Amino acid sequence: MSMAQLPENSESEVVFAGCSNAGKSSLINTLTDQHKLARVSKTPGRTQSLNFFQITDSRYIVDLPGYGYSSVSAKTRAKWEKLLETYFDEREPLKGLVIVMDVRHPLKQYDKNMLAWSNYNNVPSHIVLTKSDKLKRGPAKDTVFKVKAWLKEQEYTTSVQLFSSLKRDGVSEVHGVLDGWLGL
Ligand SMILES: Nc1nc2c(ncn2[C@@H]2O[C@H](COP(=O)(O)OP(=O)(O)OP(=O)(O)O)[C@@H](O)[C@H]2O)c(=O)[nH]1
Ligand SMILES: [Mg+2]
């Protein structure tokens, strides 16, 4: 896949990024309510390249391959990385970034890089702490608090929420953010 193959009619798009297995594809499935639309993996690293999902005529959401997946060949990985770099540098319709993290493993180095990029370039970002069903309410809220404190320390404007694909918790909150960015 190359930049030239990306949808030409796109006026606004939102990217979902996050570590491999964080739950990006499950989140997109839950949001769009179309099961199996974005492939959910049993083995990490299933989402290949950039997957575009058309929401309306000129609006898309984009599922990125999970970062940190090591079993693809070095050549494939280098190609993806080049494409992603160009995408983030050049893609005009990009309106916002959803950074998906497993609530049990927040703020990995990759997440921090994405946050730095979005805040530096003034592209809005929103953190979704997913798999919240894996934690009790107290520890989950604690994580939100800690992530917010870290963001404040960095002087980042990124927002944060809890989410569970399993329980469908937090769906309307994500929808609200996306609608704002996509102009829906
Ligand atoms: N309990 C629970 N499991 C979840 C949730 N979201 C995702 N999972 C599970 O986590 C695993 C990875 O989910 P995916 O949605 O494929 O993750 P991904 O980030 O798209 O992974 P890659 O495409 O490999 O980067 C799957 O086994 C999902 O069923 C959730 O909210 N709760
Ligand atoms: Mg995926």
mmCIF file of C-alpha atoms in Angstrom, residues 44-119:
data_model
loop_
_atom_site.group_PDB
_atom_site.id
_atom_site.type_symbol
_atom_site.label_atom_id
_atom_site.label_comp_id
_atom_site.label_asym_id
_atom_site.label_seq_id
_atom_site.Cartn_x
_atom_site.Cartn_y
_atom_site.Cartn_z
ATOM 1 C CA PRO A 44 -1.408 -10.037 17.744
ATOM 2 C CA GLY A 45 -0.449 -8.172 14.628
ATOM 3 C CA ARG A 46 -3.447 -9.063 12.491
ATOM 4 C CA THR A 47 -4.228 -5.568 11.323
ATOM 5 C CA GLN A 48 -2.005 -4.984 8.354
ATOM 6 C CA SER A 49 -1.103 -1.652 6.873
ATOM 7 C CA LEU A 50 -3.757 1.101 6.986
ATOM 8 C CA ASN A 51 -7.364 -0.100 7.043
ATOM 9 C CA PHE A 52 -9.892 2.528 5.982
ATOM 10 C CA PHE A 53 -13.522 2.307 7.085
ATOM 11 C CA GLN A 54 -15.923 4.625 5.360
ATOM 12 C CA ILE A 55 -18.378 6.315 7.730
ATOM 13 C CA THR A 56 -20.026 8.659 5.236
ATOM 14 C CA ASP A 57 -19.129 9.743 1.707
ATOM 15 C CA SER A 58 -16.107 11.767 2.711
ATOM 16 C CA ARG A 59 -15.449 10.581 6.261
ATOM 17 C CA TYR A 60 -13.287 7.671 7.342
ATOM 18 C CA ILE A 61 -11.787 6.030 10.344
ATOM 19 C CA VAL A 62 -8.409 4.379 9.970
ATOM 20 C CA ASP A 63 -7.216 1.304 11.823
ATOM 21 C CA LEU A 64 -3.426 1.137 12.100
ATOM 22 C CA PRO A 65 -1.364 -1.987 12.571
ATOM 23 C CA GLY A 66 -0.410 -2.443 16.211
ATOM 24 C CA TYR A 67 2.987 -1.197 17.048
ATOM 25 C CA GLY A 68 5.452 -3.626 18.538
ATOM 26 C CA TYR A 69 4.517 -6.646 16.510
ATOM 27 C CA SER A 70 7.773 -8.405 15.782
ATOM 28 C CA SER A 71 6.822 -11.374 13.618
ATOM 29 C CA VAL A 72 6.424 -9.466 10.363
ATOM 30 C CA SER A 73 9.557 -9.404 8.264
ATOM 31 C CA ALA A 74 11.988 -6.533 8.683
ATOM 32 C CA LYS A 75 11.255 -5.530 5.107
ATOM 33 C CA THR A 76 7.479 -5.364 5.674
ATOM 34 C CA ARG A 77 7.973 -3.507 8.916
ATOM 35 C CA ALA A 78 10.240 -0.944 7.254
ATOM 36 C CA LYS A 79 7.628 -0.419 4.519
ATOM 37 C CA TRP A 80 4.836 0.126 7.073
ATOM 38 C CA GLU A 81 6.946 2.523 9.046
ATOM 39 C CA LYS A 82 7.786 4.563 5.975
ATOM 40 C CA LEU A 83 4.128 4.701 4.930
ATOM 41 C CA LEU A 84 3.006 5.715 8.415
ATOM 42 C CA GLU A 85 5.646 8.400 8.612
ATOM 43 C CA THR A 86 4.533 9.871 5.296
ATOM 44 C CA TYR A 87 0.897 9.512 6.298
ATOM 45 C CA PHE A 88 1.374 11.497 9.506
ATOM 46 C CA ASP A 89 3.531 14.097 7.788
ATOM 47 C CA GLU A 90 1.330 14.692 4.776
ATOM 48 C CA ARG A 91 -2.235 13.491 5.203
ATOM 49 C CA GLU A 92 -4.442 16.576 4.972
ATOM 50 C CA PRO A 93 -7.789 15.033 6.048
ATOM 51 C CA LEU A 94 -6.367 13.788 9.372
ATOM 52 C CA LYS A 95 -8.518 15.446 12.044
ATOM 53 C CA GLY A 96 -7.670 13.538 15.170
ATOM 54 C CA LEU A 97 -5.960 10.649 16.797
ATOM 55 C CA VAL A 98 -7.493 8.053 19.100
ATOM 56 C CA ILE A 99 -4.750 6.372 21.091
ATOM 57 C CA VAL A 100 -5.912 3.030 22.399
ATOM 58 C CA MET A 101 -4.236 1.517 25.442
ATOM 59 C CA ASP A 102 -4.957 -1.559 27.508
ATOM 60 C CA VAL A 103 -6.012 -0.027 30.847
ATOM 61 C CA ARG A 104 -3.600 -2.431 32.544
ATOM 62 C CA HIS A 105 -0.627 -1.209 30.485
ATOM 63 C CA PRO A 106 -1.010 2.532 29.859
ATOM 64 C CA LEU A 107 1.511 4.979 28.409
ATOM 65 C CA LYS A 108 3.996 2.707 26.698
ATOM 66 C CA GLN A 109 6.820 4.423 24.848
ATOM 67 C CA TYR A 110 4.948 4.142 21.552
ATOM 68 C CA ASP A 111 1.895 5.837 23.083
ATOM 69 C CA LYS A 112 4.097 8.620 24.404
ATOM 70 C CA ASN A 113 5.592 9.146 20.947
ATOM 71 C CA MET A 114 2.129 9.438 19.417
ATOM 72 C CA LEU A 115 1.036 11.856 22.138
ATOM 73 C CA ALA A 116 4.114 13.995 21.620
ATOM 74 C CA TRP A 117 3.512 14.029 17.870
ATOM 75 C CA SER A 118 -0.148 15.028 18.150
ATOM 76 C CA ASN A 119 0.427 17.732 20.735
#
